[in-house]
Structure formats: C-alpha cells, structure tokens
PDB file of C-alpha atoms in Angstrom:
ATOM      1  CA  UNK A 901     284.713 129.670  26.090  1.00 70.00           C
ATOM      2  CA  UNK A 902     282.119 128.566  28.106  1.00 83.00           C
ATOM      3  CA  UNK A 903     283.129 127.274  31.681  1.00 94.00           C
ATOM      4  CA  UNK A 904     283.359 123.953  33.771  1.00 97.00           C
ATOM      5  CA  UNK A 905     279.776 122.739  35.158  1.00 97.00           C
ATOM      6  CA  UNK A 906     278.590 120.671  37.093  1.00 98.00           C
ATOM      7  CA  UNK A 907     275.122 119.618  37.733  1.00 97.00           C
ATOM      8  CA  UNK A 908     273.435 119.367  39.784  1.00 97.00           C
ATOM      9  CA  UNK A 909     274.528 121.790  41.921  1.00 97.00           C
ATOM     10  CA  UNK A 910     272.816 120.643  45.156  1.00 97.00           C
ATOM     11  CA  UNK A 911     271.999 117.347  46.229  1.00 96.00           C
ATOM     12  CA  UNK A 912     269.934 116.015  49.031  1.00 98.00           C
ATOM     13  CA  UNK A 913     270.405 112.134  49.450  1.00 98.00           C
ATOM     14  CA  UNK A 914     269.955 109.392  52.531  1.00 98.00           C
ATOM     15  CA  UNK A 915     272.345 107.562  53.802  1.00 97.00           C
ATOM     16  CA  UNK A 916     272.855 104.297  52.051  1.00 97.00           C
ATOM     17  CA  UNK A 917     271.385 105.490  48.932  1.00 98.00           C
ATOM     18  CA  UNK A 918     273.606 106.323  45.900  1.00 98.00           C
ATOM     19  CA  UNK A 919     274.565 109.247  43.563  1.00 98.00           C
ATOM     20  CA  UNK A 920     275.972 110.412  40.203  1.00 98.00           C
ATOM     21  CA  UNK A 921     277.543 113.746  40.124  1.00 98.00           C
ATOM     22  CA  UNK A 922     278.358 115.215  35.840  1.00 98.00           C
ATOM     23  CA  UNK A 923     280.988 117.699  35.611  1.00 98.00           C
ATOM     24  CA  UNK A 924     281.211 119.028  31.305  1.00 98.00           C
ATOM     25  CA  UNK A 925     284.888 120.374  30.970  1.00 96.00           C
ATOM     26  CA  UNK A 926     285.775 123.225  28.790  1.00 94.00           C
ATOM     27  CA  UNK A 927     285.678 122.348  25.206  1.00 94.00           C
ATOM     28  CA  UNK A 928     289.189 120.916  23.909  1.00 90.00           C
ATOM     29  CA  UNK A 929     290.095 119.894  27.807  1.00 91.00           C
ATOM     30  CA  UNK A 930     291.064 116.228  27.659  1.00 90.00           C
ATOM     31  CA  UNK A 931     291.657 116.221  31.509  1.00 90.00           C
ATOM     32  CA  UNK A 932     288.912 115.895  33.987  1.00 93.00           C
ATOM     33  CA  UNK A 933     289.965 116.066  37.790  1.00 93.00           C
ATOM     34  CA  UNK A 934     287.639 115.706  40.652  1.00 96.00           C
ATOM     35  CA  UNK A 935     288.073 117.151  44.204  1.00 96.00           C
ATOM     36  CA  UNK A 936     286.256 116.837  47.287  1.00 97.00           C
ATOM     37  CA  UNK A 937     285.940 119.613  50.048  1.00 95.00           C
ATOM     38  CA  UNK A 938     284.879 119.227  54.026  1.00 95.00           C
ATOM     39  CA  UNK A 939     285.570 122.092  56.115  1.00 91.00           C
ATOM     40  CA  UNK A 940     287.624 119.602  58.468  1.00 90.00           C
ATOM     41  CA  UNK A 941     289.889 117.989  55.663  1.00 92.00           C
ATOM     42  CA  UNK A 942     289.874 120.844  52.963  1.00 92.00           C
ATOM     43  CA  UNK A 943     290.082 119.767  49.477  1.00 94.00           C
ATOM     44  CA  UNK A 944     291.220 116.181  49.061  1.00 93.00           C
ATOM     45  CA  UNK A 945     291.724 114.842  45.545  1.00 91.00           C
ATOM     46  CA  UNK A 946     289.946 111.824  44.292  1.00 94.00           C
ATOM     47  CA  UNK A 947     290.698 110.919  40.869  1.00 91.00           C
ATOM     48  CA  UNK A 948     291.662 112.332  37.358  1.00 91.00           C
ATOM     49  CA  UNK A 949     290.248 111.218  33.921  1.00 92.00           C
ATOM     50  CA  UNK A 950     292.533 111.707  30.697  1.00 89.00           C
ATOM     51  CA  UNK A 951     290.839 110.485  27.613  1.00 89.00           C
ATOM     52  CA  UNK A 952     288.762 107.976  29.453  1.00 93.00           C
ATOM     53  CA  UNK A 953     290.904 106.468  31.427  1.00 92.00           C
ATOM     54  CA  UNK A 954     291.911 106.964  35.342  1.00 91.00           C
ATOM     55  CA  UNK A 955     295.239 108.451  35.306  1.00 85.00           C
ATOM     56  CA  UNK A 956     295.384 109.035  39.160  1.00 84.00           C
ATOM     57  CA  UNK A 957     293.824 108.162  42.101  1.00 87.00           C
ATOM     58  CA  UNK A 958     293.606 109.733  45.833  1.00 88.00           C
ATOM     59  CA  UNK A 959     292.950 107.896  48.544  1.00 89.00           C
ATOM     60  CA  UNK A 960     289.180 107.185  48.694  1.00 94.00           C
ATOM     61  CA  UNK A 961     287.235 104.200  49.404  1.00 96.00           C
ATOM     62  CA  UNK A 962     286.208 102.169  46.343  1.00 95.00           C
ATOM     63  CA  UNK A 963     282.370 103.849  46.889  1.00 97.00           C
ATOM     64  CA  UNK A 964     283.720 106.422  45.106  1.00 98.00           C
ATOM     65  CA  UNK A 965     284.097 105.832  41.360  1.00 97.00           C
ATOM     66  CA  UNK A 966     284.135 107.937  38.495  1.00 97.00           C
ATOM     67  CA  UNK A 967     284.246 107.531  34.734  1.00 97.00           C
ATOM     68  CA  UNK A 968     284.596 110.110  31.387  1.00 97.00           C
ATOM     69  CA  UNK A 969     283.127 109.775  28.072  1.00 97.00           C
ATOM     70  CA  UNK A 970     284.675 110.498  24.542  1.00 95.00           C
ATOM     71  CA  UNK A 971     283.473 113.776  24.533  1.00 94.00           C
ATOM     72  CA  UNK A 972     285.354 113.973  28.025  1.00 94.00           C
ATOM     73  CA  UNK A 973     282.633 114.657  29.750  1.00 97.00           C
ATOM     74  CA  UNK A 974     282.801 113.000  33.259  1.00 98.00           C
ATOM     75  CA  UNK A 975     281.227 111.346  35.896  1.00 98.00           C
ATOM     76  CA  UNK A 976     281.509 110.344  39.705  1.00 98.00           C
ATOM     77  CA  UNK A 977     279.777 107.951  41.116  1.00 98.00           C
ATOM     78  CA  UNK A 978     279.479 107.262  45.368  1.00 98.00           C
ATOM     79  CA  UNK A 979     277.553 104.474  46.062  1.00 95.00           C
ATOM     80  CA  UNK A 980     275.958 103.320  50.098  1.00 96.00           C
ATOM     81  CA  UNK A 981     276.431 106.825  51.235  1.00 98.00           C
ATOM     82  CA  UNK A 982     277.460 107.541  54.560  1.00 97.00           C
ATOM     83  CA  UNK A 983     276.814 111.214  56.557  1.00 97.00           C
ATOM     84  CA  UNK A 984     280.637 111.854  55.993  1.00 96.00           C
ATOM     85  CA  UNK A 985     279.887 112.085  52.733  1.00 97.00           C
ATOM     86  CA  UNK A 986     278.519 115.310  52.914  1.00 98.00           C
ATOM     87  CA  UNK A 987     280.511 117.687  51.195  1.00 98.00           C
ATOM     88  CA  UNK A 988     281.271 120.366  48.187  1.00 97.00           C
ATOM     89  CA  UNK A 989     282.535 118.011  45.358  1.00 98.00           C
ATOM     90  CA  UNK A 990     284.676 120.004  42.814  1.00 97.00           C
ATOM     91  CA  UNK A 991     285.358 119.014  39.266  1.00 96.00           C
ATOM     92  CA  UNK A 992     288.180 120.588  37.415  1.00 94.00           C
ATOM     93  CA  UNK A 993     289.500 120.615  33.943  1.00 92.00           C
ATOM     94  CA  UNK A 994     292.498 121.042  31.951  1.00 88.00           C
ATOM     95  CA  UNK A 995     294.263 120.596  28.505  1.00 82.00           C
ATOM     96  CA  UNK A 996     296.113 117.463  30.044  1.00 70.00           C
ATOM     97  CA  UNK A 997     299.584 118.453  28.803  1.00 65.00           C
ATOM     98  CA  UNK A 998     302.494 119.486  31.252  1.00 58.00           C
ATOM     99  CA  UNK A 999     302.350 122.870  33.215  1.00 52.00           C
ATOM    100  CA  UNK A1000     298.619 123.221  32.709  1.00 69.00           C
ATOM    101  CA  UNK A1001     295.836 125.167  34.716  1.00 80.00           C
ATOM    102  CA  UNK A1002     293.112 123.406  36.112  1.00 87.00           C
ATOM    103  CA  UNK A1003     289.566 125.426  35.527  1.00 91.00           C
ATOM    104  CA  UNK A1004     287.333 124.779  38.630  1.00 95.00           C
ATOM    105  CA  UNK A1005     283.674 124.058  38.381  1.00 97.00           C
ATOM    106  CA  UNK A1006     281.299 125.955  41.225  1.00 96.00           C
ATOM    107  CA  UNK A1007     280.685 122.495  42.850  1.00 97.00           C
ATOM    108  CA  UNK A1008     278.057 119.833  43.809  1.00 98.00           C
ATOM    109  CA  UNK A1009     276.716 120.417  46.924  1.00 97.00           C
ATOM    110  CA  UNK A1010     276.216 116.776  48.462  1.00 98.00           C
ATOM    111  CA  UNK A1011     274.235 116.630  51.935  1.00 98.00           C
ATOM    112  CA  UNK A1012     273.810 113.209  53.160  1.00 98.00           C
ATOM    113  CA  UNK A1013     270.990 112.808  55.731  1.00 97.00           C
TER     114      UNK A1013
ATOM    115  CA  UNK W  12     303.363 111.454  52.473  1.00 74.00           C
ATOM    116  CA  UNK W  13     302.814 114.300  50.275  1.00 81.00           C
ATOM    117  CA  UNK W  14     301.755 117.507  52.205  1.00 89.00           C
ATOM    118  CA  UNK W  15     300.957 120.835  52.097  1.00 94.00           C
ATOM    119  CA  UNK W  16     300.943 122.880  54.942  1.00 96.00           C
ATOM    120  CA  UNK W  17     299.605 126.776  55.795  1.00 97.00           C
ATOM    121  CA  UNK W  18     300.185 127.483  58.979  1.00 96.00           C
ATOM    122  CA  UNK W  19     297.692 129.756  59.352  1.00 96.00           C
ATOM    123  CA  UNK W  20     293.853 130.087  59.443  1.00 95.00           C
ATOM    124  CA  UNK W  21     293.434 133.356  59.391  1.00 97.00           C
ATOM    125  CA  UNK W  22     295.441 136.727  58.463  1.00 98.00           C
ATOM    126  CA  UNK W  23     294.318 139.879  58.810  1.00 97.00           C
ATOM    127  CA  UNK W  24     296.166 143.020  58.036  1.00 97.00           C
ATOM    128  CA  UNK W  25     294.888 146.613  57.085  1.00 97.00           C
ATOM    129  CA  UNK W  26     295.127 147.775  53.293  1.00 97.00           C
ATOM    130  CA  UNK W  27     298.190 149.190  52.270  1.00 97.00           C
ATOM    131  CA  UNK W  28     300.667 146.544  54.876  1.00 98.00           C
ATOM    132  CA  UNK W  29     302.406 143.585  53.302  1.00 97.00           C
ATOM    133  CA  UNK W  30     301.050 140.375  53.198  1.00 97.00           C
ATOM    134  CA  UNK W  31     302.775 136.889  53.521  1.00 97.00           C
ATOM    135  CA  UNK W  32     300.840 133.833  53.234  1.00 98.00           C
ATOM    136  CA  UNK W  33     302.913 131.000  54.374  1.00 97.00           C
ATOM    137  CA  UNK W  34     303.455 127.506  52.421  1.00 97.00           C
ATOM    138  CA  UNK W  35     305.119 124.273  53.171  1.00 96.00           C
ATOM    139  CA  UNK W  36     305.266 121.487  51.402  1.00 94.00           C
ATOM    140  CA  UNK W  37     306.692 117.988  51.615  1.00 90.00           C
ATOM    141  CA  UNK W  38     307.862 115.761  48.811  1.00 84.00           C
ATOM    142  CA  UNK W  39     311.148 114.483  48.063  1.00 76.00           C
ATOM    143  CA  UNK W  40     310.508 115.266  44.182  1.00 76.00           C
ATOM    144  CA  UNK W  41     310.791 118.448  42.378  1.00 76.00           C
ATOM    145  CA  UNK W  42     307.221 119.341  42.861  1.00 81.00           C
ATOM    146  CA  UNK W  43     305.304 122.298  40.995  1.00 85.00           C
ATOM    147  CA  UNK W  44     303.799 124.681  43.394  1.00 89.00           C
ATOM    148  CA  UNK W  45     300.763 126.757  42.787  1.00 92.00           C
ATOM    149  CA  UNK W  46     298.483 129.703  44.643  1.00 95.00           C
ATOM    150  CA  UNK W  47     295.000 129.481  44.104  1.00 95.00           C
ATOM    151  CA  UNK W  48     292.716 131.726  44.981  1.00 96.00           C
ATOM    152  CA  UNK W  49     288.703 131.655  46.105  1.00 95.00           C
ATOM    153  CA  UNK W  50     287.097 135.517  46.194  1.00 96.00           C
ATOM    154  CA  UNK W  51     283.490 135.257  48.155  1.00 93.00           C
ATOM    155  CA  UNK W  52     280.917 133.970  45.595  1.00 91.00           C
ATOM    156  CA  UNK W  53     283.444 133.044  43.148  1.00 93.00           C
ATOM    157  CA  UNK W  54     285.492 129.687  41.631  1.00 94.00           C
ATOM    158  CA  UNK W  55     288.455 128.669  42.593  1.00 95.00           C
ATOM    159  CA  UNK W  56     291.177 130.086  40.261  1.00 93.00           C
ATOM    160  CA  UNK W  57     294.394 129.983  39.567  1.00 91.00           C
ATOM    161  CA  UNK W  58     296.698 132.622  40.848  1.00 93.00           C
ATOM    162  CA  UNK W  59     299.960 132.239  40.296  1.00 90.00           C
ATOM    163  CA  UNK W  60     302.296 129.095  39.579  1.00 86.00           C
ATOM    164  CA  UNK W  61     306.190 129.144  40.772  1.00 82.00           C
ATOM    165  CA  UNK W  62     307.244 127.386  37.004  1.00 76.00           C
ATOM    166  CA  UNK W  63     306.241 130.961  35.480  1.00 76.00           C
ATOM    167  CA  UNK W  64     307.924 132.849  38.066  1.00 75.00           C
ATOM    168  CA  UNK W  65     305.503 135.760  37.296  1.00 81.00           C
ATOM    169  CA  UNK W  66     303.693 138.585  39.486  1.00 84.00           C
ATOM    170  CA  UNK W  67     299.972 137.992  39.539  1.00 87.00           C
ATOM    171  CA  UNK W  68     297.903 141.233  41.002  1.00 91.00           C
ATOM    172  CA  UNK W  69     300.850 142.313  42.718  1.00 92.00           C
ATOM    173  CA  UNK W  70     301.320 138.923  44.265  1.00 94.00           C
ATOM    174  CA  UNK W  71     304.702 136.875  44.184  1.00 94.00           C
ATOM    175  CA  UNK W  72     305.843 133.755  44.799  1.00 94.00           C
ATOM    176  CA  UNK W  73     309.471 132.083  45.315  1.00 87.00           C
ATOM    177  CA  UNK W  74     309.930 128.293  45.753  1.00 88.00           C
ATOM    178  CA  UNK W  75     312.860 127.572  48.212  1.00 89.00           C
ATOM    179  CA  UNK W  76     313.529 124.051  48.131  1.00 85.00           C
ATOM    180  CA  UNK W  77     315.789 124.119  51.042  1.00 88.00           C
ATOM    181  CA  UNK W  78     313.420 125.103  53.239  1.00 89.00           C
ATOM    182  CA  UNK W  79     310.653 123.630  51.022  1.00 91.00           C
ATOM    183  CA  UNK W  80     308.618 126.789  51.414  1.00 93.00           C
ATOM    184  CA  UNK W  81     305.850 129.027  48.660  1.00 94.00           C
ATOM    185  CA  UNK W  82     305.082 131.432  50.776  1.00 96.00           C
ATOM    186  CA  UNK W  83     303.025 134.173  48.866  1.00 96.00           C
ATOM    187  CA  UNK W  84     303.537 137.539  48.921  1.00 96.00           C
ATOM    188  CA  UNK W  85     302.211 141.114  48.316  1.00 97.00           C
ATOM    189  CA  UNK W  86     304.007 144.517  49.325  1.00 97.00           C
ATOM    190  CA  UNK W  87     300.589 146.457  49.220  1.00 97.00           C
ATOM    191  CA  UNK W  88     297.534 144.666  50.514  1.00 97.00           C
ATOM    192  CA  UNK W  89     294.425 145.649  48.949  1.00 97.00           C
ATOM    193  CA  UNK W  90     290.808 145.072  50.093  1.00 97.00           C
ATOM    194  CA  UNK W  91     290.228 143.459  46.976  1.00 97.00           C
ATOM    195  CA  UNK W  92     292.844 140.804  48.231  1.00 97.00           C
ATOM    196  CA  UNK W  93     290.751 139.386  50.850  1.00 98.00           C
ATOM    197  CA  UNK W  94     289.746 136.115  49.667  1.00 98.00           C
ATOM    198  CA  UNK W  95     290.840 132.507  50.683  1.00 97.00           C
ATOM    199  CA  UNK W  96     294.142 131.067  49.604  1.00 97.00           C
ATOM    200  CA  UNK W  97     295.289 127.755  48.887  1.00 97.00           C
ATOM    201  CA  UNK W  98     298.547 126.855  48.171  1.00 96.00           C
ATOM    202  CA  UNK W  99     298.970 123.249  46.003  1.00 93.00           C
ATOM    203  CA  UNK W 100     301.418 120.924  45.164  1.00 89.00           C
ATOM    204  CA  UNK W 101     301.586 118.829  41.794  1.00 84.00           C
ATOM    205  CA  UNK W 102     303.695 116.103  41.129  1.00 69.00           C
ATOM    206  CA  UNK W 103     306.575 116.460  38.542  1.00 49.00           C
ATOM    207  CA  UNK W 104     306.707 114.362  35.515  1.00 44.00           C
ATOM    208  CA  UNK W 105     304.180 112.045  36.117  1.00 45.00           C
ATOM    209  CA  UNK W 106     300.175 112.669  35.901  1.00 47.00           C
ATOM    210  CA  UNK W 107     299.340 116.217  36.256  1.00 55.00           C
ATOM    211  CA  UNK W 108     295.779 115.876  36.932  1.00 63.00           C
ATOM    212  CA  UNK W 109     296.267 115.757  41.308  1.00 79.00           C
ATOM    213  CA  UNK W 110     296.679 118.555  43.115  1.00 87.00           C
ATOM    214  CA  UNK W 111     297.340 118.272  46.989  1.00 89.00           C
ATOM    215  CA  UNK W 112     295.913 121.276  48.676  1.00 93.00           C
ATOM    216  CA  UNK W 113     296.336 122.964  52.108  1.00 96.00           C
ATOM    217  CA  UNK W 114     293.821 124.000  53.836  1.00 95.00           C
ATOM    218  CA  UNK W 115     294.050 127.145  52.676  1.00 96.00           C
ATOM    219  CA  UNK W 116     294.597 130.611  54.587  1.00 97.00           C
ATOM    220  CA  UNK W 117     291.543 133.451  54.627  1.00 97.00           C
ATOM    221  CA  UNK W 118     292.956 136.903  54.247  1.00 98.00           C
ATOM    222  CA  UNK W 119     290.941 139.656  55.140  1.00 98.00           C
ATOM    223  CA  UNK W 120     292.107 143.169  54.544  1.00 98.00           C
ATOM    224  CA  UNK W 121     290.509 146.144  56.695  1.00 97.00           C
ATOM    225  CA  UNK W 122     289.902 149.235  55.481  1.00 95.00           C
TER     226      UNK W 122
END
C-alpha cells in the first residue's frame, strides 16, 4: 500500500497570510490525525478526523482548522499566520478502530516570514 | 494535565551496552503507551506498543503503573539503534486518534 502524503512538502508564507496543508491517508484508513512539531514544544497534537467529523481536539487557537472529505482525505487550514507558526506539520493515519497504529506522513514544512 | 515526560535529551552509549530510554507519563486513566521511533531521513514509525507486550528489534517495553513509567529497553545496543525516540501516551476508551508525545530522547550508539 502506498503511504501517507502530504503536499506540499515545503511552504514559504508571510505573516498574516493564510495556508492549506492536504495530507491523503492510506487507502481503507478512516482516521486522519494531524500533529505539529517545533523544536521547543516537540510534537503537539491538533486535531483528529474520523469519517468527516472532528473527533478530538488539542489545544490550538481557532486559526487552526482542519476538515476531511469522504474519501478521507484531509485538510488543515491556519489562517493570519504568525512567525510561531513555523513548524514541521505531521499528518497521520489509521484504521480508526481500538489499538491501532498511526502511519506518519514525511511532513509539511511551514516557514512563516 | 496529560504528560509525557523523557528525562533525557540525549543518550549515548557504545554498541554492544544496554540501553534504557526513560518514560513518564501522567494520567489518572489506564492510558496506552507507545515507542516511536524516527531513524535520520526517515518517518516516524511505530516501534513498539505496551498492549502487545512484544519485543520489537530487540527492544522491550514494561508499563508500571505504580510508578507510571515505559521506559524502553535493549540489552545489546546496536549502531543501527541510533535514532530519536518518542515515547506517547493515548487515551483509553475514548478517541484514539491523539497521541501526547515527549519530546523525545536521541540515542546515538558509537562504534
């Protein structure tokens, strides 16, 4: 089976602007979960998508938003970006049932300027 | 809170020494603990999981929940090991989907 990607995979953007980040799952995963990584915080988790709907949140501002289609492919959205922004956004994937493995995507590279 | 915590930055040992990677968490749940692992260039992947209670490349893992520890461990480091490590914690019985991660421990193993 093909992997998780994301695209794109590096991303140059100005402060205040927006961006969309698209993360396709493995086929059959139902469970999309998105991650975000700083060297000073480490991976933080921002939300998880389970047949198009939010399951879970972490604790991000609402400029962060994210959304998954019927084919579960999914979406995040951060919108008047700030330089803290600036990070390795991670997308993950499972099967959604209990005692699953997530499957990692290589990442968005996000550098706000 | 939820938290996972590895006390340590960096470990470096030679090849062929044990290796312990240290993991605490805090939750007051029954939580499901997990290794994963990030070799240079690569994804992160799962390594082991404590609800399989298996032996991944050598590596082991056992949950104590009185001293709510994961510590991961390997008799016989390789140089193949070094990698980053990142223990996480899952919730039990509710929504799978979040994983709380440290901030992971970078083992390198000399020669």
């Amino acid at each position: 089976k093909a992997g998780v990607t994301q695209t794109p995979r590096y991303l140059i953007k100005t402060r205040g602007q927006q961006v969309t980040l698209s993360c396709s799952p493995i086929s059959g995963h139902r469970s999309v979960s998105w991650y975000q990584q700083t060297p000073g915080q480490g991976l933080q988790f921002l939300f998880e998508y389970f047949s198009e709907t939010q399951r879970n949140k972490g604790n991000f501002p609402g400029r962060f938003s994210g959304r998954q289609f019927s084919n579960s492919r999914s979406e995040m959205n951060v919108s008047t970006l700030e330089l803290g922004d600036s990070a390795l956004y991670l997308c993950a994937s499972s099967q959604g049932s209990n005692y699953y493995e997530q499957y990692f995507g290589p990442g968005t590279r996000l550098t706000v300027t | 809170a939820q938290r996972v915590t590895q006390p340590e930055k960096l470990l470096s040992v030679f090849k062929g020494a044990p290796v312990e990677l240290k993991c605490n968490y805090s939750y007051s749940g029954s939580p499901e603990l997990f290794w994963y692992v990030q070799y240079s260039r690569q994804r992160l992947q799962l390594l082991l999981r404590h609800i399989s209670r298996e032996s991944i490349k050598g590596f082991t893992a056992d949950l104590n929940k009185g001293e709510t520890s994961f510590h991961l461990k390997k008799p016989f480091a390789q140089e193949e090991d070094s990698a980053m490590y990142y223990c996480a914690l899952s919730f039990y019985g509710g929504s799978q989907g979040n994983l709380i991660f440290g901030k992971g421990t970078k083992l390198s193993v000399k020669p």
